[in-house]
Structure formats: C-alpha cells, structure tokens
Short mmCIF file of C-alpha atoms and ligand atoms in Angstrom, two decimals:
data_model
loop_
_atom_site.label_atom_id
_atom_site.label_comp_id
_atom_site.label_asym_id
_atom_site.label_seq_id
_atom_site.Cartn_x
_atom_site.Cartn_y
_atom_site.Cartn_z
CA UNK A 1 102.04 107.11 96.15
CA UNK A 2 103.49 108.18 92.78
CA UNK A 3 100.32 108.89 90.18
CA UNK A 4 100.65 107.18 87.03
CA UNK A 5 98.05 105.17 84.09
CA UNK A 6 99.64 102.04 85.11
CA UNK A 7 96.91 99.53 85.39
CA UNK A 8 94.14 102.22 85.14
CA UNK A 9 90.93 101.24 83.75
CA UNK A 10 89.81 103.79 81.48
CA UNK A 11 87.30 104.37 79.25
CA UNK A 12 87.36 106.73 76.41
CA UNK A 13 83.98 107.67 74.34
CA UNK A 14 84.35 109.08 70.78
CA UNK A 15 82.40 110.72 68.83
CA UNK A 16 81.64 112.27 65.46
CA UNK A 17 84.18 115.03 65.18
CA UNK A 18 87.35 115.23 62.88
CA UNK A 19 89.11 115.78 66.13
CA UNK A 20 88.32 111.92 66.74
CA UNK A 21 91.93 111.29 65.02
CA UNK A 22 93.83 113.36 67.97
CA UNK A 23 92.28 110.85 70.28
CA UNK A 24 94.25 107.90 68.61
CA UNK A 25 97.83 109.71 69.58
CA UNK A 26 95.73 109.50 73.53
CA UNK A 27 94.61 105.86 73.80
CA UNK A 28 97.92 104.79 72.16
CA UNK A 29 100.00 106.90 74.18
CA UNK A 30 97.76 105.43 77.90
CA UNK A 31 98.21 102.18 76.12
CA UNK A 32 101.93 102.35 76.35
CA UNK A 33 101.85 103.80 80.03
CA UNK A 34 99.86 100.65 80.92
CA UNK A 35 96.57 101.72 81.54
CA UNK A 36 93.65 99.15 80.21
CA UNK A 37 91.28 101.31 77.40
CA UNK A 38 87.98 100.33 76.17
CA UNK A 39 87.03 103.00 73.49
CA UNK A 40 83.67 102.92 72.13
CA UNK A 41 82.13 104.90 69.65
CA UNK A 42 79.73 106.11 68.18
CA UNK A 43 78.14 105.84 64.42
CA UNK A 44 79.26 109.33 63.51
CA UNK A 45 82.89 108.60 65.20
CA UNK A 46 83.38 105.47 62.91
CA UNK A 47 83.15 107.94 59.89
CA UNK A 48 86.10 109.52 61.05
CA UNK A 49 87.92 106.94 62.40
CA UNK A 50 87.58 102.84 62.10
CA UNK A 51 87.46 100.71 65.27
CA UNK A 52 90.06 98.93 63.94
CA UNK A 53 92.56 101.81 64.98
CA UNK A 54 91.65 102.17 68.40
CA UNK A 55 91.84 98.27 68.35
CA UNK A 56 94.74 98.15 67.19
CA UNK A 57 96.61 101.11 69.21
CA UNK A 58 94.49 100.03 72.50
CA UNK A 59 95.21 96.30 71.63
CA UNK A 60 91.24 95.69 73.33
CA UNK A 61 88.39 95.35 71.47
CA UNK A 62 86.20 98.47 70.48
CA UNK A 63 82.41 98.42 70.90
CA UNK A 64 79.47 100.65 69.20
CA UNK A 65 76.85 98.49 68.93
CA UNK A 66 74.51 98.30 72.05
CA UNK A 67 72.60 94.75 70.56
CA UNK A 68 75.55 93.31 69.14
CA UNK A 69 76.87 91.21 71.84
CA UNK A 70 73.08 89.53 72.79
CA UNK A 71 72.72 89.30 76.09
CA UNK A 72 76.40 89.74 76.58
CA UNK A 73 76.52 92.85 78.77
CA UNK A 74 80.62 92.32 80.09
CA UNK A 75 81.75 95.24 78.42
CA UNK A 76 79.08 97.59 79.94
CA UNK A 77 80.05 96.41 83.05
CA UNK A 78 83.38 96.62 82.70
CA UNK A 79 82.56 100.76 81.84
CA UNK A 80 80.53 100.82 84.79
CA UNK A 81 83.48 100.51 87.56
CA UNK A 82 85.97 101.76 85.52
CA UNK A 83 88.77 104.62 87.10
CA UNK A 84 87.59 106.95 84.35
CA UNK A 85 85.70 107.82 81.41
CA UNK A 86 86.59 110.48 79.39
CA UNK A 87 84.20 111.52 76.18
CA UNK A 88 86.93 113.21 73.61
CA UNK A 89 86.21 114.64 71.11
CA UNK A 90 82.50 115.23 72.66
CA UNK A 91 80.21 116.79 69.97
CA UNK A 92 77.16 119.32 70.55
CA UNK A 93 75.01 116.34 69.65
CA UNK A 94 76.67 114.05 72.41
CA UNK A 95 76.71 116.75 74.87
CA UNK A 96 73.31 117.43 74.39
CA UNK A 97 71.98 114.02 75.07
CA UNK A 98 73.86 113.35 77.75
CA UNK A 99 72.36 116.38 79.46
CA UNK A 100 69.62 115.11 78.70
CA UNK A 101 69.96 111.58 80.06
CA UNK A 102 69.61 110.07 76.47
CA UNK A 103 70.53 106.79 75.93
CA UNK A 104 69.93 105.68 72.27
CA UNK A 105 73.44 104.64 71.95
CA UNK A 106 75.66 102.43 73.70
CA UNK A 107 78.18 105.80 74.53
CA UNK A 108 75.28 107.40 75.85
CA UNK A 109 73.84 104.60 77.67
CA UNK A 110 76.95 103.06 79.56
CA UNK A 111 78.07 107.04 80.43
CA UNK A 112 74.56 106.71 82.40
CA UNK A 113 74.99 103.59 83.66
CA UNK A 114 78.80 104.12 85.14
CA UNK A 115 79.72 105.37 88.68
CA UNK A 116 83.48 106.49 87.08
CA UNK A 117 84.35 110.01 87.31
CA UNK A 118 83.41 111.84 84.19
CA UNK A 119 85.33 114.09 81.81
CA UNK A 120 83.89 115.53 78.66
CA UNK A 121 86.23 116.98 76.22
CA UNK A 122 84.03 119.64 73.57
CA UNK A 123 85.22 119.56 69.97
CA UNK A 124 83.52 121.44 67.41
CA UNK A 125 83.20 124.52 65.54
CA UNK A 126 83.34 127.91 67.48
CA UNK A 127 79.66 129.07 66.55
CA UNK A 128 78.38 125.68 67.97
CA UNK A 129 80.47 125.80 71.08
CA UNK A 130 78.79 129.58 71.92
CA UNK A 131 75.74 128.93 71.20
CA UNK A 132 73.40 129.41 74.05
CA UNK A 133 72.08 125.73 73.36
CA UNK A 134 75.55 124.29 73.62
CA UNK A 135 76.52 126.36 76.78
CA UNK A 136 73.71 125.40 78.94
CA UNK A 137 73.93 121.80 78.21
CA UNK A 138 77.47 121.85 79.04
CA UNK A 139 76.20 124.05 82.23
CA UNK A 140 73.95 120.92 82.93
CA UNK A 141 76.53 118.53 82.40
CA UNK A 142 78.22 120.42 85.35
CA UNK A 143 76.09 120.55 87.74
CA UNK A 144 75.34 116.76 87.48
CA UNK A 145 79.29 116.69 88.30
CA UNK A 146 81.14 116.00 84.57
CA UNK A 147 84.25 117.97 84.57
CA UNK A 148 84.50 119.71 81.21
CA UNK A 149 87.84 120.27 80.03
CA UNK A 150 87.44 123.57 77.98
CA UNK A 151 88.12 123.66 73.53
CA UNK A 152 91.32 125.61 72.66
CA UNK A 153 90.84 128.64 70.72
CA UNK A 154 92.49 128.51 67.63
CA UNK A 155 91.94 127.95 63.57
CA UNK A 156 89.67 124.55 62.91
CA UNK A 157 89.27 121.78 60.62
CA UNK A 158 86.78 124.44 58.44
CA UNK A 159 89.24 127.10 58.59
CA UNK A 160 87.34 129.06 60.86
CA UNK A 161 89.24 130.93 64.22
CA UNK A 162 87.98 130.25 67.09
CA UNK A 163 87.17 128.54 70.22
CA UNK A 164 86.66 124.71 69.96
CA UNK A 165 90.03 122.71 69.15
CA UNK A 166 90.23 119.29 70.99
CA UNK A 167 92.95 120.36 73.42
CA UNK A 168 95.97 118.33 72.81
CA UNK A 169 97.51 115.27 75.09
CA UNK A 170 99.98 117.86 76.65
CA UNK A 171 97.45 119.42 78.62
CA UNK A 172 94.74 116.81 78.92
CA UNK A 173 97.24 114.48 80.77
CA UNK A 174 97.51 116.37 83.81
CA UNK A 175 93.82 116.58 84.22
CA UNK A 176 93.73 112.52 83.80
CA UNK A 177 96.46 111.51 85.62
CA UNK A 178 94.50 114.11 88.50
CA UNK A 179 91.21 112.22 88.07
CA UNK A 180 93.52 108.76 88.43
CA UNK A 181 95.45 109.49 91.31
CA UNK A 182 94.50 108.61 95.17
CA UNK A 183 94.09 111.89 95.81
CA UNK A 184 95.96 111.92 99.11
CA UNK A 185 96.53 115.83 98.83
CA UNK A 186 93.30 116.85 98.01
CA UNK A 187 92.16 119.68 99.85
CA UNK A 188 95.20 120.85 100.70
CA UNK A 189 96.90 124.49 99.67
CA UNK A 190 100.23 123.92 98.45
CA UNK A 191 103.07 126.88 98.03
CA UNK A 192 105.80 126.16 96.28
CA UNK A 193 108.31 128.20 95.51
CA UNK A 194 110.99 127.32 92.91
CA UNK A 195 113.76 128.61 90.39
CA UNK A 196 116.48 130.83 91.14
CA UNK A 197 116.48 134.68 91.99
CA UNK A 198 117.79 137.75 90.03
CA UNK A 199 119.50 140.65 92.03
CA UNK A 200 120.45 143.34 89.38
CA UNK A 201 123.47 145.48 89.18
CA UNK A 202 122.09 147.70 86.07
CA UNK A 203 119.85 147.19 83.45
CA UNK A 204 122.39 144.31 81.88
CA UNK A 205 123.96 142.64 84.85
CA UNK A 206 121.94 140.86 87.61
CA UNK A 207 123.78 138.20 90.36
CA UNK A 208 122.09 134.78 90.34
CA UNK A 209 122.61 130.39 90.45
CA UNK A 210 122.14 127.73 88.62
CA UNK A 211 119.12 126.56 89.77
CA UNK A 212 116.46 125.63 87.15
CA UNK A 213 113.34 125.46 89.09
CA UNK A 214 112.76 121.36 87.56
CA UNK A 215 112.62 120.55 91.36
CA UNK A 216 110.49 123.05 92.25
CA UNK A 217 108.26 122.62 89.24
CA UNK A 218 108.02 118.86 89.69
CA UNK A 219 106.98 119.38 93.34
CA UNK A 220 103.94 121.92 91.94
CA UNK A 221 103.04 119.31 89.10
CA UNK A 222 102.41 116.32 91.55
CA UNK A 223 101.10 117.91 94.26
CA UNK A 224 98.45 119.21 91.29
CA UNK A 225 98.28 115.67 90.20
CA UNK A 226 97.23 114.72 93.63
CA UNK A 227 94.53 116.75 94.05
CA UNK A 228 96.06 119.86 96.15
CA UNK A 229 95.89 123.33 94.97
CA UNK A 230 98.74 124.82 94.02
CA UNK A 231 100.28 128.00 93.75
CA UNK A 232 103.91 128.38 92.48
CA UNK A 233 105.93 131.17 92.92
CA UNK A 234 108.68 131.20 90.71
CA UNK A 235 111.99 132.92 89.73
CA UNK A 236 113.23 133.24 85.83
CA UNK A 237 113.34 129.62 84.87
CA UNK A 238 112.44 128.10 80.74
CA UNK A 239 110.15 125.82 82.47
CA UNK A 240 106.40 126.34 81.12
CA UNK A 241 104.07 126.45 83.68
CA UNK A 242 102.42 123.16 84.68
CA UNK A 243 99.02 122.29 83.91
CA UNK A 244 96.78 123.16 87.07
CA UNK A 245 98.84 125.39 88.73
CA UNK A 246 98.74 128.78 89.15
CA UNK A 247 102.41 130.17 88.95
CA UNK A 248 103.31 133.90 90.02
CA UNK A 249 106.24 134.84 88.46
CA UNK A 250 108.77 137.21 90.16
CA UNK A 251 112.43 138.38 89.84
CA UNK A 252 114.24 139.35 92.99
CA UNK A 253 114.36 137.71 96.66
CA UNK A 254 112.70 140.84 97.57
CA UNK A 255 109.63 140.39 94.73
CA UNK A 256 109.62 136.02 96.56
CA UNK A 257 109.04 137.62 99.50
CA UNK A 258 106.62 139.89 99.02
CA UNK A 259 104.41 136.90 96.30
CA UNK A 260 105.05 134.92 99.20
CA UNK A 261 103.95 136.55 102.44
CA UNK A 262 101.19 136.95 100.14
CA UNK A 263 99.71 133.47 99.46
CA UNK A 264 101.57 132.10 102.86
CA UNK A 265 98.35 133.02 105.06
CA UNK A 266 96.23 130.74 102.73
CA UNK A 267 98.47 127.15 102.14
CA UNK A 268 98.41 124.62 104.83
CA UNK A 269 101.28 123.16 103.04
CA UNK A 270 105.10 125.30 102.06
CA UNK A 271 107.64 124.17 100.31
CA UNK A 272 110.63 126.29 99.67
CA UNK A 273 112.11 124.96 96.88
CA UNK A 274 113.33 127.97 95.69
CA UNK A 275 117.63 129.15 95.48
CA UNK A 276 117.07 132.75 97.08
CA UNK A 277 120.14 135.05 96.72
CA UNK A 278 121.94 135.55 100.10
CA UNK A 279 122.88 138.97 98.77
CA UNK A 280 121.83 141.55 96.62
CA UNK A 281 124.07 144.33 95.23
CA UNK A 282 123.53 147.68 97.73
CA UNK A 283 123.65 149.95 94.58
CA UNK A 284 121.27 149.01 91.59
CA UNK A 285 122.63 151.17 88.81
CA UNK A 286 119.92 152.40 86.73
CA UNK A 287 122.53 153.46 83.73
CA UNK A 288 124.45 150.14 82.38
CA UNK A 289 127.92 150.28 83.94
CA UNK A 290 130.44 151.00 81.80
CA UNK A 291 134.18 149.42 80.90
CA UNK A 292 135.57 152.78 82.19
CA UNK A 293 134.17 151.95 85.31
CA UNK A 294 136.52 148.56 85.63
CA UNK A 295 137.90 148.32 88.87
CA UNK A 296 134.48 149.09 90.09
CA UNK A 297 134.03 146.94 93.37
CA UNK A 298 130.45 145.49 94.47
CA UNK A 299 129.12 145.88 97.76
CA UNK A 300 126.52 143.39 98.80
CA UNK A 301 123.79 143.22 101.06
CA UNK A 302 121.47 140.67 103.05
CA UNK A 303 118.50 139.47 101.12
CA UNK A 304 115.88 138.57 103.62
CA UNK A 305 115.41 135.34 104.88
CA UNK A 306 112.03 134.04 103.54
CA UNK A 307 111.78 130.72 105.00
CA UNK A 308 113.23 132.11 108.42
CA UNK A 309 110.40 134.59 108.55
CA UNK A 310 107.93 131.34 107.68
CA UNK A 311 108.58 129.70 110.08
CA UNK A 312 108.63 132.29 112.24
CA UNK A 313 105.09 133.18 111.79
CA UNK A 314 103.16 130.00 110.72
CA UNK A 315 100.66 128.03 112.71
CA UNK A 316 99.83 125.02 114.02
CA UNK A 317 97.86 123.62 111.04
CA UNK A 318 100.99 124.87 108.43
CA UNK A 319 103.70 121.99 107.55
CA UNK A 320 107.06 124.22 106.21
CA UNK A 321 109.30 122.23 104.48
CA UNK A 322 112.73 123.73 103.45
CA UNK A 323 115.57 122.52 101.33
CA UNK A 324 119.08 122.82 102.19
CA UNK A 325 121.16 123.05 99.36
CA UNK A 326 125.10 121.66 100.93
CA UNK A 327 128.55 120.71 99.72
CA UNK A 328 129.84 118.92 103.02
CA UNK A 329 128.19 118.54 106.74
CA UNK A 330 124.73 117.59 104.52
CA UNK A 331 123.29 115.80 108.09
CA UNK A 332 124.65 118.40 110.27
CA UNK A 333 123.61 121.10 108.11
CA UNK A 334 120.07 120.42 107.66
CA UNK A 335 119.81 118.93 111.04
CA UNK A 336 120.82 122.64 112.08
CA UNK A 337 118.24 124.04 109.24
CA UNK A 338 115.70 122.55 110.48
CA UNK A 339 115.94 123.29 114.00
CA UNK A 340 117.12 127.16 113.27
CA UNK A 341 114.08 127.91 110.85
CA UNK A 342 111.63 126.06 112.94
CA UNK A 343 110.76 123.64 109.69
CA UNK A 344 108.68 120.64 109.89
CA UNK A 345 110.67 118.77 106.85
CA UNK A 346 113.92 119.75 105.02
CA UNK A 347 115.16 118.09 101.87
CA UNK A 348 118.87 118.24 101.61
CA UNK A 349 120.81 118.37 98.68
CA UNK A 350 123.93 117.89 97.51
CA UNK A 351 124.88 120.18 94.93
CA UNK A 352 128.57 119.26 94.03
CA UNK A 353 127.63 116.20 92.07
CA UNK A 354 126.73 116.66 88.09
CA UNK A 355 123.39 113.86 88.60
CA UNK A 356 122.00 115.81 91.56
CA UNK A 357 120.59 119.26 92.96
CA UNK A 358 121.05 122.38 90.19
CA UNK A 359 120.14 121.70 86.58
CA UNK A 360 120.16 118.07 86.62
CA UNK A 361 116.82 115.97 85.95
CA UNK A 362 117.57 113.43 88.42
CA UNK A 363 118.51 114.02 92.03
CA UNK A 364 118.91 112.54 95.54
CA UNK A 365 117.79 114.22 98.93
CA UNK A 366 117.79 113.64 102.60
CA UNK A 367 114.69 114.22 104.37
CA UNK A 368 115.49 114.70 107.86
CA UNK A 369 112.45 115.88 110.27
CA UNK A 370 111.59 115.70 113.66
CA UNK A 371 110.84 111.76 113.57
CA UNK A 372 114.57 111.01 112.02
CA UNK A 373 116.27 110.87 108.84
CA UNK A 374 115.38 109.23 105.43
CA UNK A 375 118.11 108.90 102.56
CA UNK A 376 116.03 108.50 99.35
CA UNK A 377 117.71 106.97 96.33
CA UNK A 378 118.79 108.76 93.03
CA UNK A 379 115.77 109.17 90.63
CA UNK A 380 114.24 112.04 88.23
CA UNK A 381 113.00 114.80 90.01
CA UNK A 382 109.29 113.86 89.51
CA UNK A 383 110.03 110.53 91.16
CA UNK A 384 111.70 112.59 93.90
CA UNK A 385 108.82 114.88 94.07
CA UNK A 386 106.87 111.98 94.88
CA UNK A 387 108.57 110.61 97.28
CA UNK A 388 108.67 113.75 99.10
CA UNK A 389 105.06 114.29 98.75
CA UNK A 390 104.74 110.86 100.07
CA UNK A 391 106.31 112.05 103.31
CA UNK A 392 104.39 115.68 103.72
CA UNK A 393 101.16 113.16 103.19
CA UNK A 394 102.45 111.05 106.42
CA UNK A 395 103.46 113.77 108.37
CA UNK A 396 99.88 115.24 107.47
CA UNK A 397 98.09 112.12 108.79
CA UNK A 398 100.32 111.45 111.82
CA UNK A 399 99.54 115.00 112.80
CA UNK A 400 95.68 114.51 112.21
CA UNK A 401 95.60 111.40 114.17
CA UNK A 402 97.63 113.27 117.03
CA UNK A 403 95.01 115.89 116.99
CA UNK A 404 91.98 113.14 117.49
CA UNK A 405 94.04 111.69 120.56
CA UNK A 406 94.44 114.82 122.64
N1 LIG B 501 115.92 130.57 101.76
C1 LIG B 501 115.05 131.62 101.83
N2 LIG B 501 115.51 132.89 101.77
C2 LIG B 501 116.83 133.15 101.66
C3 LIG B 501 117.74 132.07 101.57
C4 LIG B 501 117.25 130.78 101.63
O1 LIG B 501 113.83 131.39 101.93
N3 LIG B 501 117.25 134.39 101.60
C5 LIG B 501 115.39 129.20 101.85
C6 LIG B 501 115.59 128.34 100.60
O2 LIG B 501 114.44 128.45 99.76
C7 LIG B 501 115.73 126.94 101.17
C8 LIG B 501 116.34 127.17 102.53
O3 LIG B 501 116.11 128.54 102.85
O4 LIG B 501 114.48 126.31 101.35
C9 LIG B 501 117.80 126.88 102.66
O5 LIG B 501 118.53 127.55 101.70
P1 LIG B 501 120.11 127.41 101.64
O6 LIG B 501 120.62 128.28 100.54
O7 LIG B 501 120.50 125.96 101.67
O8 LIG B 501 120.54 127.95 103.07
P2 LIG B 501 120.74 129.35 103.69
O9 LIG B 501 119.69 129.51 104.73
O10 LIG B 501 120.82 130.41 102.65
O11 LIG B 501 122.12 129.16 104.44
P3 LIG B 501 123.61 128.99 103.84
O12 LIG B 501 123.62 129.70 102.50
O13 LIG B 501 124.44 129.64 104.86
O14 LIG B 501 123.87 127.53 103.74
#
C-alpha cells in the first residue's frame, strides 16, 4: 500500500517561535499532497504568524481560542482521532507544559485529549534546548511516548550557533509520512543493497555500470516509510542518503560482500538491488598506468557471487529477493535466477530501454516467484518500490499464515 498524505488527517500545533514561519512552507506543502490540516495556535504563535496564513495555505479554519466556539467542541474532536499531530515549532514553554499535563490552552488541552500519535518538533535557542530543564521535559515527553524529532545545529534567528533550528520539510517528511503509513513492514529488518560497484585498475581507472542506485534507494526509503528498519549498503552513487536509514557505504564487490555478510545474519528481509561487477581486474596497479604502457591488455577475474552465497546460507524466516537485470529471455532468465540462487522473489529488468532499469527515474519489472509471475506497469521507481514492497508484505503474511496451519 503506497504511503502518501492523501486524505490524512493531521493536526499541526504552533507555537511562539520565529521558526513558526517554516511551518507555513509544511501545512501548504501537506495541503497540496491532500492531506486535511487543522493548525491551531497558540497566543505567542499568532505574534509570529496570523491565522489567516495557515487559513489560507491549509484552506481550513485555524483555532486558538479554547471558549470561542461556546459549547461547540467539533474541532477538538476532530484533533482527537486525527492520523497525527505534530507540535512544530514546539517551544521550551510548550514542551514544558505538556510534560506536565498542562492544559491552559486549547494546544495544550486537545494534545491531552487526542489518541493520535504524537510528534514534537523543538525550536529555540541552543542554551534553552541544553538546559537541564528543557532536556528532562523532553525526556518526559518520551517516555509518555511523543516522538521528538531532534533541532538542527546550526546559526539561529539571534545569531547564535548552535543546536535548535526547526529542521526543515526535507527531513521532517519522512518521519510523517512514517507516522502516516499502515505500517505493514514494521518490525521487520530490511537489507538493501543498491548502486553500482567500483573494481580499480590504478589509482585513476576503476571498471563499473551505469547503475545509479535510485532503485535501490527508493526500495530503502519506503520500506523506512513503512515502518521496517533499514540498512542500505551502497556503492558510489550522488544519491543522499534517505531519511531513516542507515546506509554503509562501500566501493568494490569485494567491500558488498564483506558490509553484507555482515548485516545479513540480522534482516529478515534482502533485497539485492545492487549491479555487482562480474569481474574485477586480477592486477590492481598501485602506480597510475601510463600511455607508454598502451597495448597493455586486462585480465579479469570472478567477483564473488553475493546473492548466490545468500541464498545459500539463509533461513527459514529470511525472504531474498534478487533482481535480474536482462536484455532478451527476461522470463526465462529470472525464472532460471530464481531457481539457481534459491531466491524467494526476483524483480526483472529490462535494461535496453532509455524509461527503464539503469539511470532512469521510472521503470518496469517482472516479479516472478514461486506462486507465478506478475508484470507491473511502467511508473517512477518509488511507485515501483511500492509495489514491490507490496508483494514482500504478501509473501510475508502468506508465509505467517502457513506457519499457524502446520
Ligand atoms: N549479484 C550479486 N553478486 C554478483 C553479481 C550479481 O549479488 N557478483 C546479484 C545482483 O545484486 C542481482 C542478481 O545477483 O540481485 C542478479 O544480477 P545480474 O547481474 O542480473 O545476474 P548475474 O547473476 O550476474 O548473471 P548474468 O550477468 O550472467 O546475467
């Protein structure tokens, strides 16, 4: 089930921190992705910022005042069942009352009164956020289960250097669009590996393909954004690494393996999304090869086989999946895939065609596994990432339920 804001209910708290104006470029930007705000702020907030911006970029009316309405209580409840609520930017003052259980506000009150998962978002100057009163409120607000998403460090509205910047939307989304989604891979370990690998002929020169790692990388961004852990082991791609994730970089097949064989023990979930070299030069010269040298032939040798060796050794509780990257026989080929590297799933790709496979953002795979074959259309590679994720979560539960049978 792709994750998205689309017809999220979400409810975003502001308070009195200059930061309060980042927040607008947030509810306008969930606004466009579909989601349903309510902001509300408080006193101090409406210094910063009016209502009539959030109105007017959340197209929903804003509330403050906890007696204005009468007896008119809609909006709390509409808080109160919400998907999230997110305080941003959350001030020492906020934070403090809420670990408190103060109410004398309406932010305060309906962020007691709601069931929705909770994220605060600390803005303030970098003396306030270390101060031992500050940290053990925001200590409190984690035990009673509000996810804090931690200040940047960086130079602040009073010129001072520090930690306490309201992160901005870039890495806040991930975090969100986590908190939104069904969750359906929470729990698990994901592996991913992605990007292409290096084999070096001297210091200059190194043998490699034109893989990018944007499969690779979307596969370790949703299965983040659907609650799995994930670790992503990657070749030299310019992809940054996504939010969540915790990404190993390496160079050679030889490095993948080793990063690899490393975290495999751990993940109950592999997905080899990575273009190993076949080969690797059997000299690495350690002195850059000269013109002189021209005529110079290069002798190659077998990488190792990483996802052979996988699925060699994994268990009954792993699911491997492999891609197979083709230019004819695609069924036959990762039919044979499969079978030889004793996979669970393989994604196979064609990589002669410009909107597919290396470099592209779009792309189109076959899943085949060992309940048949599914041809999924051409969409970006998140969308794909998805969809494959959509069938690991299947094969996940059809295995669970087979295991309650027996
Ligand atoms: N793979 C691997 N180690 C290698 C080569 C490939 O782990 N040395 C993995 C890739 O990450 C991918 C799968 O094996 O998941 C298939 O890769 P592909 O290049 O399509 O196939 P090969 O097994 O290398 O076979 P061939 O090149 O003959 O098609």
């Amino acid at each position: 089930m792709p994750t998205s804001f689309a017809g999220k209910r979400i409810v975003i708290g502001i308070t009195g921190s200059i930061a309060a104006f980042k927040v607008a470029g947030w509810v306008s930007t969930l606004a466009k992705e579909e989601a349903r705000v309510t902001v509300i702020m408080t006193d101090s907030a409406m210094r910063f910022v009016t209502p009539l911006t959030f109105a007017s970029l959340s197209g929903e009316k804003v509330y403050s005042d906890m007696f204005a309405d009468g007896p008119d209580i809609s909006h709390i409840n509409l808080a109160m069942d919400a998907d999230l609520f997110i305080i941003a930017p959350a001030t020492a003052h906020t934070i403090a009352k809420l670990a408190h259980g103060l109410a004398d506000n309406l932010l305060c009150a309906t962020a007691l009164a709601t069931r929705a998962k909770m994220i605060v978002c600390p803005a303030m100057n970098s003396r306030m956020y270390s101060h031992p009163a500050t940290q053990a409120n925001i200590a409190k607000l984690k035990e009673l289960n509000y996810q804090i998403i931690e200040p940047a460090c960086g130079m602040m509205a009073c010129k001072d250097e520090g930690q306490g910047r309201l992160p901005g939307w870039e890495q806040v989304q991930e975090i969100f669009l986590r908190s939104v989604s069904a969750g359906d891979l929470s729990g698990q370990r994901v592996l991913v590996s992605a990007g292409p690998t290096r084999e070096h002929i001297d210091p200059a020169r190194f043998i490699s393909n034109r893989s990018s790692g944007k499969m690779g990388y979307a596969l370790a961004r949703t299965a983040y954004r659907r609650g799995a852990d994930v670790t992503l082991i990657s070749g030299p791609t310019h992809l940054p690494c996504p939010e969540g994730v915790k990404r190993v970089s390496v160079q050679t097949a030889e490095d993948m393996r080793t990063a690899v064989m490393e975290h495999f023990p751990q993940a109950t979930v592999i997905i080899k999304a990575a273009a190993v070299s076949d080969f690797r030069p059997e000299t690495k010269y350690t002195d850059k090869v000269k013109k002189e040298q021209a005529g110079l032939s290069l002798g190659l040798i077998a990488n190792p086989d990483i996802l052979q060796e996988l699925g060699e050794r994994k268990n009954a509780q792993q699911l491997l999946v492999g891609f197979a990257a083709e230019s004819s026989d695609f069924l036959s080929e990762g039919k044979r895939k499969l079978q030889k590297k004793n996979l669970d799933l393989i994604a196979v790709n064609d990589i002669t065609r410009e909107d597919r496979g290396f470099e592209a953002d779009t792309n189109q795979i076959t899943l085949i596994d060992h309940q048949g074959v599914i041809e999924l259309p051409l969409v970006s590679k998140e969308r794909t990432a998805d969809l494959l994720l959509d069938r690991i979560v299947t094969l996940l539960q059809t295995r669970r339920e087979s295991h309650y049978l027996q």
